[in-house]
Amino acid sequence: MNIKLLFLRLITPRSRPTTLKDRQQQSNNPAFLLLSSIVFLFSLSLLDTIIGWILLLVICSAIIRCAIFFAYQKHIPTLRTLNLLAILSIVGLAYSAWPLGLLITMVNLLVLACALKLMQVRTQRDVYQLITSLFFLIGCGFIFHQSMAYTLLYALLIFGVIIALGFFHAPQVDFKQQLKRTLILTLQALPIGLLLFFLMPQLPPLWQTPKAKSMETGLADKITPGDIAQLSQSSELAFRATFKNQAPMASERYWRAIVMEDFDGRSWQVHSARKQQRQINQFRRQEFSPVLTGSTIDYDVIAEPTQQNWLFGLDIATPLSLKSQGEIWQSADFLLISQQKLHSKYHYSVRSYTQAISAQTTSEFDRQLSLQTPQQGNPRTQKWISQLRAQYPNDQDLIRVLLTNFTQENFVYTLRPKPMFIDPIDVFLFEERAGFCSHYASAMAYSLRLAGIPARIVAGYQGGELVAKPNQEQYLSVYQYDAHAWVEAWDKQTGWQRIDPTAAVAPERITMGLRQAMLDEGSFLADSPFALAKFTNIALFNNLRLFLADMDYNWSRWVIGFDQQKQQALFKRIVGTLTTQRLALLGLAIVSFIAILLGLFFVPHWLRQKPDPMQEWYMRAVKLIESHIGARPSWQGPQDFDNHVNKKLPPTVSQTFADITELYVQIKYRASNDIQSIDSGRRQSLKSIKNAVKRLKKQLKGLPHHKLP
Amino acid sequence: MFLQHYFVNWLDKRIPAANEFSLNHRNIFIFPSKFGLLYLALCSLLFLLGTNYQNNLMLLLCYFLLAVFLVTLLTSYSNFAQLKVKLGRMPEVFAHDEIHLSLWCNADSANSITQHGIVNVGIMGQKMSQWFDADTIDNPLILTYQSQRRGWHTLPRITFSTYYPLGLYKCWTHLAFSRKILVYPKPVSCGVSLQHVSSASNIAHDQHSAHHAVQNNDDFSHLKIYQQGEPLHHVAWKQLAKGRGMYSKQFDGLEHVDMWLLMPTCSSSEVEEQLGKLCHQVQELSRQGHKFGLDLHYLQLSPDTGESHRTACLKALALYPHNYQSSAFAQAAGQ
């Protein structure tokens, strides 16, 4: 079947089914085609959540529906077949989806139910069930996707479902008409929906809900610098930060996320003792509180979903708002840890004390974790450090020497280092001398530990793209390719200090970002040739990218990040101080606004419906006559009725009625050639007919009334 | 029972009978349908889920769906308010036959249809038996129901309902039409028995006058040029087929004598059957174009022919008083 035929089929009205039953079972209703594609598209949008065989089932049911629509196939599968299929599917689902967690099982179950229902829709009731579950399913889709693109897709799907629903109630309308009517309906509903959204109270969660288990993204909690795996580069957003005042300098944008203290000679990871300690503290509700001194920066962060608990903050970060304080745990290694894993975009507000890191104290526990080194491996480094230590007993001197070693010995910053499997730090320091941030951080931290200086690796992000527009708060977009690792060392005199060996080797990485640093090598986002972030030198693409980023930022901030706090701020802007009285007035205003809006939609419609006043007066006269001579048969035109009246009623009355009829016929059926004259003539005729009807009423007063036989 | 009575009274006041209707706020009822309630449940579920997941997009969807629910209330109403209904002409109805009501919906505005969607139609209180699609209306709509007994009948209320546009609301109305319908007695087949009576005044006393059985086929006498108005079954079709022109057969009938159909005196249980028989005879005689009179004791129709005479006879039969015969019978028995 080619497209033209399909199109014809969609726009031409279908033959009218003869009975009620036919109508309900009408399988060539285009709504079915629409619903099939909606179920299919929705399943595609959740490709990594929906189990493969359920997707197959969805495709099957869509094909069956299409076959029935195009009359390749006459009968839908029997109820018995479908029930059997349903039982089998439920068993299959219980087997394959149970380990995936409750939420994903539920979503899969719903998709499965929709697919089966689609196959067997027979009655109006089935249609309603299918459509209700589709609405619900698309709503659930927002748990998994919240970006603008997906929101647009789901909005289109919802629109499609409404069109399908319309088709079930007006099957003879062609597609274009249906589209138009649904569009009007949607556009009328949208402002009301938005109004309700912004002004209905935002409630805190009522109870714990099952969360999806899915792939962790973003930072890994284990770094193995020597592995083949290159630093995964992606232009995906990691988080955005909106600054209340001035944003920090580029070289100061170190976003701490994870601290790694366990080193086994090859890879760094979060120490198990640290995890245990954190768990115990959380159990005892003994939250760590850092020493807070110095200048502060306040900002809001909207983190993208990572399926992990790590949050991002500039050193030393503390949760600012009450909501954030309740949801964020501060750990002894100055991390912000979310109580819930980040399944969807998460918004929190932070205050950072930028100079406070040196004022922090440390415990014996921290010291021990930060000094632990493996006995075996990297012998050359061990030897080299013991020599250096003998030469430079002062900690600060040693650190300086180590850093100058990186600058003087022709170390190269690259995103394509050679793999280093055996004694990776030896190989890196004395042979390859090329690597990216984690190579440098790893070598540095190991060296410091060998020298007896407590040191650890901090993983997070460095840099970001600042958008500063007049009249708008500055915001910083941090992407995955801004991921970074640096070293933190403890010294009795200075306290904890941040040491970034990458800054010594490739200062442009810190001040200008990865793109600038990799300009010569050309390895920036080498795996994704079409990433917009690569084409910053083309003005059009860069503007487009920045525009999209800006839209996305506003979307996250105002729609996804809209919460109780923002709502209250909005209320405050509307009514001033928040008193109950004013809020009540606001509520009243909203209700009346919605009523006015609805009135605006429909009043023109009703006005149009009002009958012509001429007609009204004529009908009034007819009614008067009817009460005396009986009802006018529906087939009698005005002239015929006048003749009839002439015979039945005395001449005075019938003459008046004849005048009325003439006036009415003249206006109603006269050919229109001059609008102006018609308009003035009309007004006159209206006056005359009014008088005539009044006269008629008087004349009829004495006459006997008509009685039904 | 009391409630139903109350409801009917209320309805009579609210939507008085009329000949034609255009719907407005006085006669339209609107309420969320079952699906509408399901839809509201869906909205509250989305609200709960959206709140628990702190998912604004889900909340937005929930509010949007609610707004759609609100807007459809008015769309649904204003669409249904476009409906205009008229009752068409009805064929003759005999007792216990089916009455075919022909309804003309939006007949005047055929060129500019403003109403859409499927409308279900049925007798109030019964299953919706008919439907039409306002977008492709096919007038008239025939609604059938069983008639009961002879006599005047008011039409039952007719229910129109629609779920347009999205099935969230049911819009309905119960319309009463002021036209009354006269149900004739059910014809009972029998032979035609006419009575030849010298004068109409002494029929009641002349029970034993000579019966003159009338054959269904009278003797053919001659042909006459057909004149408009003569019964078609008297046309000599053979002559017409032979191309000799339109002739009308003339019979040696009894047209020159006054012949009467007579309601016999009988017990009240037989009245209906007798009326049926008379009805059959009236039909039969009119079909053949005979001149006859009808004497029902309570009413006498002098001998005549033609359509208007036939309807007058049928009307007289239909309105034969129920208790008339029994009182007459009692009188006769008393003498």
PDB file of C-alpha atoms in Angstrom, chain A residues 44-260:
ATOM      1  CA  LEU A  44      11.142   3.048  21.358  1.00  0.00           C
ATOM      2  CA  SER A  45      11.671   6.050  23.603  1.00  0.00           C
ATOM      3  CA  LEU A  46      12.276   3.698  26.532  1.00  0.00           C
ATOM      4  CA  LEU A  47      14.441   1.308  24.547  1.00  0.00           C
ATOM      5  CA  ASP A  48      16.858   0.568  27.388  1.00  0.00           C
ATOM      6  CA  THR A  49      14.104   0.098  29.952  1.00  0.00           C
ATOM      7  CA  ILE A  50      11.767  -2.133  28.038  1.00  0.00           C
ATOM      8  CA  ILE A  51      12.607  -5.780  27.745  1.00  0.00           C
ATOM      9  CA  GLY A  52      13.351  -6.977  24.232  1.00  0.00           C
ATOM     10  CA  TRP A  53      10.568  -9.516  23.841  1.00  0.00           C
ATOM     11  CA  ILE A  54       7.971  -7.045  25.081  1.00  0.00           C
ATOM     12  CA  LEU A  55       9.123  -4.660  22.385  1.00  0.00           C
ATOM     13  CA  LEU A  56       8.649  -7.490  19.883  1.00  0.00           C
ATOM     14  CA  LEU A  57       5.132  -7.999  21.180  1.00  0.00           C
ATOM     15  CA  VAL A  58       4.455  -4.289  20.739  1.00  0.00           C
ATOM     16  CA  ILE A  59       5.647  -4.469  17.144  1.00  0.00           C
ATOM     17  CA  CYS A  60       3.478  -7.552  16.575  1.00  0.00           C
ATOM     18  CA  SER A  61       0.350  -5.888  17.860  1.00  0.00           C
ATOM     19  CA  ALA A  62       1.047  -2.753  15.821  1.00  0.00           C
ATOM     20  CA  ILE A  63       1.421  -4.922  12.711  1.00  0.00           C
ATOM     21  CA  ILE A  64      -1.803  -6.778  13.460  1.00  0.00           C
ATOM     22  CA  ARG A  65      -3.673  -3.508  13.854  1.00  0.00           C
ATOM     23  CA  CYS A  66      -2.245  -2.133  10.623  1.00  0.00           C
ATOM     24  CA  ALA A  67      -3.147  -5.350   8.793  1.00  0.00           C
ATOM     25  CA  ILE A  68      -6.699  -5.062  10.019  1.00  0.00           C
ATOM     26  CA  PHE A  69      -6.858  -1.401   9.135  1.00  0.00           C
ATOM     27  CA  PHE A  70      -5.713  -1.994   5.582  1.00  0.00           C
ATOM     28  CA  ALA A  71      -8.000  -5.016   5.371  1.00  0.00           C
ATOM     29  CA  TYR A  72      -5.196  -7.516   4.742  1.00  0.00           C
ATOM     30  CA  GLN A  73      -6.594  -9.355   7.657  1.00  0.00           C
ATOM     31  CA  LYS A  74     -10.248  -9.572   8.600  1.00  0.00           C
ATOM     32  CA  HIS A  75     -10.302 -10.880  12.141  1.00  0.00           C
ATOM     33  CA  ILE A  76      -8.637  -9.825  15.318  1.00  0.00           C
ATOM     34  CA  PRO A  77      -7.153 -12.668  17.359  1.00  0.00           C
ATOM     35  CA  THR A  78      -9.728 -14.491  19.441  1.00  0.00           C
ATOM     36  CA  LEU A  79     -10.123 -13.756  23.096  1.00  0.00           C
ATOM     37  CA  ARG A  80      -8.900 -17.216  24.032  1.00  0.00           C
ATOM     38  CA  THR A  81      -5.658 -16.802  22.114  1.00  0.00           C
ATOM     39  CA  LEU A  82      -5.067 -13.448  23.713  1.00  0.00           C
ATOM     40  CA  ASN A  83      -5.800 -14.660  27.211  1.00  0.00           C
ATOM     41  CA  LEU A  84      -3.321 -17.454  26.732  1.00  0.00           C
ATOM     42  CA  LEU A  85      -0.776 -14.983  25.408  1.00  0.00           C
ATOM     43  CA  ALA A  86      -1.435 -12.714  28.369  1.00  0.00           C
ATOM     44  CA  ILE A  87      -0.830 -15.494  30.887  1.00  0.00           C
ATOM     45  CA  LEU A  88       2.363 -16.526  29.148  1.00  0.00           C
ATOM     46  CA  SER A  89       3.538 -12.942  29.025  1.00  0.00           C
ATOM     47  CA  ILE A  90       2.884 -12.388  32.703  1.00  0.00           C
ATOM     48  CA  VAL A  91       4.931 -15.461  33.569  1.00  0.00           C
ATOM     49  CA  GLY A  92       7.669 -14.295  31.231  1.00  0.00           C
ATOM     50  CA  LEU A  93       7.604 -10.841  32.735  1.00  0.00           C
ATOM     51  CA  ALA A  94       7.785 -12.179  36.287  1.00  0.00           C
ATOM     52  CA  TYR A  95      10.842 -14.164  35.252  1.00  0.00           C
ATOM     53  CA  SER A  96      12.711 -11.555  33.262  1.00  0.00           C
ATOM     54  CA  ALA A  97      11.787  -8.273  34.896  1.00  0.00           C
ATOM     55  CA  TRP A  98      11.814  -9.103  38.584  1.00  0.00           C
ATOM     56  CA  PRO A  99      15.525  -8.454  39.102  1.00  0.00           C
ATOM     57  CA  LEU A 100      15.129  -5.053  37.446  1.00  0.00           C
ATOM     58  CA  GLY A 101      13.177  -3.566  40.320  1.00  0.00           C
ATOM     59  CA  LEU A 102       9.578  -2.651  40.889  1.00  0.00           C
ATOM     60  CA  LEU A 103       9.391   0.498  38.800  1.00  0.00           C
ATOM     61  CA  ILE A 104      10.776  -1.024  35.620  1.00  0.00           C
ATOM     62  CA  THR A 105       8.629  -4.110  36.094  1.00  0.00           C
ATOM     63  CA  MET A 106       5.578  -1.893  36.378  1.00  0.00           C
ATOM     64  CA  VAL A 107       6.449   0.070  33.262  1.00  0.00           C
ATOM     65  CA  ASN A 108       7.057  -3.142  31.338  1.00  0.00           C
ATOM     66  CA  LEU A 109       3.785  -4.548  32.594  1.00  0.00           C
ATOM     67  CA  LEU A 110       1.942  -1.444  31.409  1.00  0.00           C
ATOM     68  CA  VAL A 111       3.553  -1.549  27.985  1.00  0.00           C
ATOM     69  CA  LEU A 112       2.696  -5.239  27.761  1.00  0.00           C
ATOM     70  CA  ALA A 113      -0.898  -4.560  28.759  1.00  0.00           C
ATOM     71  CA  CYS A 114      -1.199  -1.812  26.157  1.00  0.00           C
ATOM     72  CA  ALA A 115       0.198  -4.059  23.432  1.00  0.00           C
ATOM     73  CA  LEU A 116      -2.217  -6.884  24.278  1.00  0.00           C
ATOM     74  CA  LYS A 117      -5.142  -4.500  24.594  1.00  0.00           C
ATOM     75  CA  LEU A 118      -4.309  -3.002  21.227  1.00  0.00           C
ATOM     76  CA  MET A 119      -4.542  -6.442  19.669  1.00  0.00           C
ATOM     77  CA  GLN A 120      -7.944  -7.160  21.083  1.00  0.00           C
ATOM     78  CA  VAL A 121      -9.828  -3.864  21.141  1.00  0.00           C
ATOM     79  CA  ARG A 122     -13.425  -4.807  20.475  1.00  0.00           C
ATOM     80  CA  THR A 123     -15.701  -2.520  22.394  1.00  0.00           C
ATOM     81  CA  GLN A 124     -15.830   1.071  23.448  1.00  0.00           C
ATOM     82  CA  ARG A 125     -14.764  -0.067  26.907  1.00  0.00           C
ATOM     83  CA  ASP A 126     -11.557  -1.574  25.578  1.00  0.00           C
ATOM     84  CA  VAL A 127     -10.808   1.681  23.821  1.00  0.00           C
ATOM     85  CA  TYR A 128     -11.236   3.632  27.022  1.00  0.00           C
ATOM     86  CA  GLN A 129      -9.034   1.236  28.974  1.00  0.00           C
ATOM     87  CA  LEU A 130      -6.329   1.386  26.332  1.00  0.00           C
ATOM     88  CA  ILE A 131      -6.387   5.144  26.201  1.00  0.00           C
ATOM     89  CA  THR A 132      -6.325   5.562  29.970  1.00  0.00           C
ATOM     90  CA  SER A 133      -3.327   3.269  30.301  1.00  0.00           C
ATOM     91  CA  LEU A 134      -1.592   5.091  27.462  1.00  0.00           C
ATOM     92  CA  PHE A 135      -2.038   8.429  29.211  1.00  0.00           C
ATOM     93  CA  PHE A 136      -0.645   6.915  32.378  1.00  0.00           C
ATOM     94  CA  LEU A 137       2.235   5.260  30.543  1.00  0.00           C
ATOM     95  CA  ILE A 138       3.286   8.488  28.868  1.00  0.00           C
ATOM     96  CA  GLY A 139       3.130  10.159  32.274  1.00  0.00           C
ATOM     97  CA  CYS A 140       5.491   7.466  33.584  1.00  0.00           C
ATOM     98  CA  GLY A 141       7.797   8.176  30.656  1.00  0.00           C
ATOM     99  CA  PHE A 142       8.618  11.469  32.344  1.00  0.00           C
ATOM    100  CA  ILE A 143      10.286   9.545  35.169  1.00  0.00           C
ATOM    101  CA  PHE A 144      12.907   8.414  32.696  1.00  0.00           C
ATOM    102  CA  HIS A 145      13.198  11.378  30.371  1.00  0.00           C
ATOM    103  CA  GLN A 146      12.876  15.022  31.232  1.00  0.00           C
ATOM    104  CA  SER A 147      14.813  16.765  28.524  1.00  0.00           C
ATOM    105  CA  MET A 148      13.053  19.193  26.254  1.00  0.00           C
ATOM    106  CA  ALA A 149      13.281  16.921  23.230  1.00  0.00           C
ATOM    107  CA  TYR A 150      11.614  14.014  25.035  1.00  0.00           C
ATOM    108  CA  THR A 151       9.024  16.315  26.554  1.00  0.00           C
ATOM    109  CA  LEU A 152       8.181  17.467  23.046  1.00  0.00           C
ATOM    110  CA  LEU A 153       7.929  13.862  21.863  1.00  0.00           C
ATOM    111  CA  TYR A 154       5.668  12.886  24.743  1.00  0.00           C
ATOM    112  CA  ALA A 155       3.557  15.996  24.235  1.00  0.00           C
ATOM    113  CA  LEU A 156       3.063  14.925  20.623  1.00  0.00           C
ATOM    114  CA  LEU A 157       2.132  11.431  21.758  1.00  0.00           C
ATOM    115  CA  ILE A 158      -0.430  12.839  24.190  1.00  0.00           C
ATOM    116  CA  PHE A 159      -1.795  14.968  21.376  1.00  0.00           C
ATOM    117  CA  GLY A 160      -2.047  11.842  19.246  1.00  0.00           C
ATOM    118  CA  VAL A 161      -3.959  10.000  21.950  1.00  0.00           C
ATOM    119  CA  ILE A 162      -6.436  12.873  22.180  1.00  0.00           C
ATOM    120  CA  ILE A 163      -6.916  12.807  18.399  1.00  0.00           C
ATOM    121  CA  ALA A 164      -7.539   9.062  18.563  1.00  0.00           C
ATOM    122  CA  LEU A 165     -10.081   9.615  21.304  1.00  0.00           C
ATOM    123  CA  GLY A 166     -11.775  12.202  19.113  1.00  0.00           C
ATOM    124  CA  PHE A 167     -11.924   9.735  16.235  1.00  0.00           C
ATOM    125  CA  PHE A 168     -13.826   7.271  18.360  1.00  0.00           C
ATOM    126  CA  HIS A 169     -16.538   9.829  18.973  1.00  0.00           C
ATOM    127  CA  ALA A 170     -16.727  11.381  15.537  1.00  0.00           C
ATOM    128  CA  PRO A 171     -15.535   8.674  13.144  1.00  0.00           C
ATOM    129  CA  GLN A 172     -16.774  10.341   9.994  1.00  0.00           C
ATOM    130  CA  VAL A 173     -14.613  13.421  10.296  1.00  0.00           C
ATOM    131  CA  ASP A 174     -11.601  13.586   8.018  1.00  0.00           C
ATOM    132  CA  PHE A 175      -8.140  13.703   9.487  1.00  0.00           C
ATOM    133  CA  LYS A 176      -7.484  17.357   8.825  1.00  0.00           C
ATOM    134  CA  GLN A 177     -10.681  18.455  10.552  1.00  0.00           C
ATOM    135  CA  GLN A 178      -9.961  16.237  13.511  1.00  0.00           C
ATOM    136  CA  LEU A 179      -6.456  17.641  13.752  1.00  0.00           C
ATOM    137  CA  LYS A 180      -7.805  21.162  13.718  1.00  0.00           C
ATOM    138  CA  ARG A 181     -10.406  20.539  16.385  1.00  0.00           C
ATOM    139  CA  THR A 182      -7.985  18.740  18.668  1.00  0.00           C
ATOM    140  CA  LEU A 183      -5.472  21.535  18.192  1.00  0.00           C
ATOM    141  CA  ILE A 184      -8.055  24.115  19.199  1.00  0.00           C
ATOM    142  CA  LEU A 185      -9.010  22.059  22.224  1.00  0.00           C
ATOM    143  CA  THR A 186      -5.370  21.645  23.223  1.00  0.00           C
ATOM    144  CA  LEU A 187      -4.557  25.297  22.796  1.00  0.00           C
ATOM    145  CA  GLN A 188      -7.527  26.202  24.932  1.00  0.00           C
ATOM    146  CA  ALA A 189      -6.514  23.758  27.650  1.00  0.00           C
ATOM    147  CA  LEU A 190      -2.818  24.621  27.668  1.00  0.00           C
ATOM    148  CA  PRO A 191      -2.938  28.042  29.366  1.00  0.00           C
ATOM    149  CA  ILE A 192      -5.281  26.681  32.004  1.00  0.00           C
ATOM    150  CA  GLY A 193      -2.978  23.728  32.577  1.00  0.00           C
ATOM    151  CA  LEU A 194       0.050  25.993  32.905  1.00  0.00           C
ATOM    152  CA  LEU A 195      -1.805  28.273  35.277  1.00  0.00           C
ATOM    153  CA  LEU A 196      -2.737  25.321  37.449  1.00  0.00           C
ATOM    154  CA  PHE A 197       0.835  24.062  37.352  1.00  0.00           C
ATOM    155  CA  PHE A 198       2.389  27.298  38.484  1.00  0.00           C
ATOM    156  CA  LEU A 199      -0.210  28.146  41.082  1.00  0.00           C
ATOM    157  CA  MET A 200      -1.388  24.849  42.561  1.00  0.00           C
ATOM    158  CA  PRO A 201       0.508  24.127  45.779  1.00  0.00           C
ATOM    159  CA  GLN A 202       3.642  22.074  45.276  1.00  0.00           C
ATOM    160  CA  LEU A 203       3.644  19.293  47.844  1.00  0.00           C
ATOM    161  CA  PRO A 204       6.576  17.360  49.258  1.00  0.00           C
ATOM    162  CA  PRO A 205       6.656  13.638  48.370  1.00  0.00           C
ATOM    163  CA  LEU A 206       3.906  11.763  50.190  1.00  0.00           C
ATOM    164  CA  TRP A 207       5.696   8.448  50.424  1.00  0.00           C
ATOM    165  CA  GLN A 208       8.720   6.584  49.162  1.00  0.00           C
ATOM    166  CA  THR A 209       8.405   5.420  45.608  1.00  0.00           C
ATOM    167  CA  PRO A 210      10.247   2.671  43.804  1.00  0.00           C
ATOM    168  CA  LYS A 211      13.160   3.914  41.779  1.00  0.00           C
ATOM    169  CA  ALA A 212      14.609   2.666  38.547  1.00  0.00           C
ATOM    170  CA  LYS A 213      17.829   0.718  38.565  1.00  0.00           C
ATOM    171  CA  SER A 214      19.741   1.773  35.538  1.00  0.00           C
ATOM    172  CA  MET A 215      23.223   2.397  34.266  1.00  0.00           C
ATOM    173  CA  GLU A 216      25.325   4.732  36.311  1.00  0.00           C
ATOM    174  CA  THR A 217      26.651   7.594  34.261  1.00  0.00           C
ATOM    175  CA  GLY A 218      29.087  10.384  34.798  1.00  0.00           C
ATOM    176  CA  LEU A 219      32.031   9.947  37.106  1.00  0.00           C
ATOM    177  CA  ALA A 220      33.270   6.484  38.013  1.00  0.00           C
ATOM    178  CA  ASP A 221      34.271   5.781  41.579  1.00  0.00           C
ATOM    179  CA  LYS A 222      37.421   3.998  40.414  1.00  0.00           C
ATOM    180  CA  ILE A 223      40.279   5.387  38.350  1.00  0.00           C
ATOM    181  CA  THR A 224      42.812   3.176  36.599  1.00  0.00           C
ATOM    182  CA  PRO A 225      45.114   5.510  34.704  1.00  0.00           C
ATOM    183  CA  GLY A 226      47.052   2.816  32.893  1.00  0.00           C
ATOM    184  CA  ASP A 227      44.092   1.048  31.386  1.00  0.00           C
ATOM    185  CA  ILE A 228      43.407   0.906  27.698  1.00  0.00           C
ATOM    186  CA  ALA A 229      40.117   2.602  28.281  1.00  0.00           C
ATOM    187  CA  GLN A 230      40.556   6.196  27.310  1.00  0.00           C
ATOM    188  CA  LEU A 231      38.903   8.956  29.159  1.00  0.00           C
ATOM    189  CA  SER A 232      35.342   8.731  27.962  1.00  0.00           C
ATOM    190  CA  GLN A 233      34.597  11.962  26.244  1.00  0.00           C
ATOM    191  CA  SER A 234      31.077  13.106  25.870  1.00  0.00           C
ATOM    192  CA  SER A 235      29.514  16.463  25.308  1.00  0.00           C
ATOM    193  CA  GLU A 236      26.616  15.572  27.574  1.00  0.00           C
ATOM    194  CA  LEU A 237      25.737  17.939  30.324  1.00  0.00           C
ATOM    195  CA  ALA A 238      26.860  17.003  33.834  1.00  0.00           C
ATOM    196  CA  PHE A 239      25.233  19.830  35.769  1.00  0.00           C
ATOM    197  CA  ARG A 240      24.517  23.512  35.690  1.00  0.00           C
ATOM    198  CA  ALA A 241      25.202  26.031  38.427  1.00  0.00           C
ATOM    199  CA  THR A 242      23.466  29.361  38.714  1.00  0.00           C
ATOM    200  CA  PHE A 243      25.385  31.935  40.714  1.00  0.00           C
ATOM    201  CA  LYS A 244      23.611  34.452  42.871  1.00  0.00           C
ATOM    202  CA  ASN A 245      26.516  36.881  42.501  1.00  0.00           C
ATOM    203  CA  GLN A 246      29.825  36.725  40.687  1.00  0.00           C
ATOM    204  CA  ALA A 247      30.956  33.327  39.398  1.00  0.00           C
ATOM    205  CA  PRO A 248      34.480  32.225  40.437  1.00  0.00           C
ATOM    206  CA  MET A 249      37.448  32.510  38.080  1.00  0.00           C
ATOM    207  CA  ALA A 250      38.010  29.703  35.589  1.00  0.00           C
ATOM    208  CA  SER A 251      41.092  28.484  37.481  1.00  0.00           C
ATOM    209  CA  GLU A 252      39.074  28.274  40.685  1.00  0.00           C
ATOM    210  CA  ARG A 253      36.265  26.125  39.330  1.00  0.00           C
ATOM    211  CA  TYR A 254      37.204  22.822  40.925  1.00  0.00           C
ATOM    212  CA  TRP A 255      33.985  20.875  41.406  1.00  0.00           C
ATOM    213  CA  ARG A 256      34.594  18.203  44.000  1.00  0.00           C
ATOM    214  CA  ALA A 257      32.566  15.020  43.662  1.00  0.00           C
ATOM    215  CA  ILE A 258      34.458  11.934  44.868  1.00  0.00           C
ATOM    216  CA  VAL A 259      37.499  11.379  47.046  1.00  0.00           C
ATOM    217  CA  MET A 260      39.580   8.261  46.372  1.00  0.00           C
TER     218      MET A 260
END
